[in-house]
Tab-separated table of C-alpha atoms in Angstrom:
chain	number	residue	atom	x	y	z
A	1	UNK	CA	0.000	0.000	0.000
A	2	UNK	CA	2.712	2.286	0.768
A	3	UNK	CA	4.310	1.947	-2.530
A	4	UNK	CA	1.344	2.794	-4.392
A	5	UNK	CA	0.943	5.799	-2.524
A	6	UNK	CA	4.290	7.283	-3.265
A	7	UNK	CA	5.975	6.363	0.036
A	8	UNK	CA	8.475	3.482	0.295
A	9	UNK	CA	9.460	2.082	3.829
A	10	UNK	CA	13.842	2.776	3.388
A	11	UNK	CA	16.034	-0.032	5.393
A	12	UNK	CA	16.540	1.296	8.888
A	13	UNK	CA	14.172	4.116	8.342
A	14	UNK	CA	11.019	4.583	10.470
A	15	UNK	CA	7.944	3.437	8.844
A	16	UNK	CA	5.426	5.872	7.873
A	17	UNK	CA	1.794	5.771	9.288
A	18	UNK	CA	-0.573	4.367	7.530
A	19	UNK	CA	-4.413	5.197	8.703
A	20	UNK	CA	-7.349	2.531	7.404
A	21	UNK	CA	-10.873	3.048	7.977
A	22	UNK	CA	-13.516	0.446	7.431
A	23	UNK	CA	-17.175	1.226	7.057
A	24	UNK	CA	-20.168	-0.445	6.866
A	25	UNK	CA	-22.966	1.419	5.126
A	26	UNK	CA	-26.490	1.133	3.530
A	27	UNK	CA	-24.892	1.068	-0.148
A	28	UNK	CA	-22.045	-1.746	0.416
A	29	UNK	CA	-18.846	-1.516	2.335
A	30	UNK	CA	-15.805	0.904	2.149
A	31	UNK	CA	-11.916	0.378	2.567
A	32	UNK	CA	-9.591	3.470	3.011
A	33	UNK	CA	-5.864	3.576	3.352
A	34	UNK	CA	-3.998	7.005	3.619
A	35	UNK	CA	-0.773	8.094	4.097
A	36	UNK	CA	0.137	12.006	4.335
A	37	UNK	CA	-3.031	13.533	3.026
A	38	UNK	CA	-3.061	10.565	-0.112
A	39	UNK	CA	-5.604	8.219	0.018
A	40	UNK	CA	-7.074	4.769	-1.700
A	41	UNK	CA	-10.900	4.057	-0.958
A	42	UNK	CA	-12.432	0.602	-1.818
A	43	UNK	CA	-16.128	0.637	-2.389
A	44	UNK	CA	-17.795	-2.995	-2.325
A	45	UNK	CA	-21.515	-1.791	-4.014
A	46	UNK	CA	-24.113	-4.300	-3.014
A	47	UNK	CA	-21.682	-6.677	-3.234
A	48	UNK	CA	-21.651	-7.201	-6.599
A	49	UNK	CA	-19.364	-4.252	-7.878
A	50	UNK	CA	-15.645	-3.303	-6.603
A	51	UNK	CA	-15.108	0.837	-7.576
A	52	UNK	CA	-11.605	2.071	-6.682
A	53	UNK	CA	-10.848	6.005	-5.639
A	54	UNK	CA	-7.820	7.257	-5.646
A	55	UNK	CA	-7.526	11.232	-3.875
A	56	UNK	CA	-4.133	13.041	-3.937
A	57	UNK	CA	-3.912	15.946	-2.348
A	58	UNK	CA	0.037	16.426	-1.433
A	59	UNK	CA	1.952	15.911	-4.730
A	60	UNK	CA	4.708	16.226	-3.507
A	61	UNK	CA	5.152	12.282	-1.949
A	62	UNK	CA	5.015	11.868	-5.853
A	63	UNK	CA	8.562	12.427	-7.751
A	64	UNK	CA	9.022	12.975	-11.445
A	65	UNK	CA	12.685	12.261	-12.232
A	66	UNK	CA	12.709	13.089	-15.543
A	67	UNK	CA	11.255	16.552	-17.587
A	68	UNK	CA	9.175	16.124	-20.462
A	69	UNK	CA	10.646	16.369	-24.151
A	70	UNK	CA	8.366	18.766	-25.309
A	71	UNK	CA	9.373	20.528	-21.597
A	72	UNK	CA	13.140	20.545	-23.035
A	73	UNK	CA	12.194	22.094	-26.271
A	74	UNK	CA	10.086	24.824	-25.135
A	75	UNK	CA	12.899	25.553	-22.580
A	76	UNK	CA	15.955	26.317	-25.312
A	77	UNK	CA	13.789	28.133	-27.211
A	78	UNK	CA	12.488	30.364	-24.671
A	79	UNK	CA	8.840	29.606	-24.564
A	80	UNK	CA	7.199	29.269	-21.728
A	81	UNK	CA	5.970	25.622	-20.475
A	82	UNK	CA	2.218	24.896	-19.110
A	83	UNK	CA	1.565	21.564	-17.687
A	84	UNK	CA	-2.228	20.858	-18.113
C-alpha cells in the first residue's frame, strides 16, 4: 500500500503511518488507506461491484525524475511551459 501511494518504507528508516478506515454502510462496504493527506478508498456496491478512488492531495510524496521532451524544447527556445 505504501508503494502505491508514493511512500516506500527505506532499510533502517522509520515506517510511515498508515491510517485505514472500514465502514459499513447502507450502499455496500468501504476500505480506506492514507498516508500524508493521499488516500485509496475501496467501495464494495451491493456486493456485486468493486469501484476504486484514488484522492491526492500532497503531490509532492510523488517524484518525477525526468522533464518532459516537449518541456526541453520549449525551454531552449524560450517559450514558456504549461503543464495541463
Amino acid at each position: 500500500m505504501m508503494k502505491y501511494l508514493g511512500r516506500r518504507n527505506l532499510a533502517g528508516a522509520a515506517p510511515d503511518e498508515v491510517i485505514s478506515d472500514y465502514r459499513r454502510r447502507y450502499e455496500g462496504i468501504r476500505v480506506k488507506h492514507s498516508v500524508n493527506y493521499n488516500s485509496v478508498k475501496m467501495y464494495n456496491k451491493s456486493g456485486s461491484l468493486l469501484r476504486i478512488e484514488t484522492t491526492i492531495n500532497n503531490t509532492r510524496d510523488f517524484k518525477v525524475f525526468q522533464v518532459p521532451m516537449m518541456m526541453k524544447a520549449n525551454r531552449r527556445h524560450g517559450r514558456r511551459c504549461v503543464r495541463a
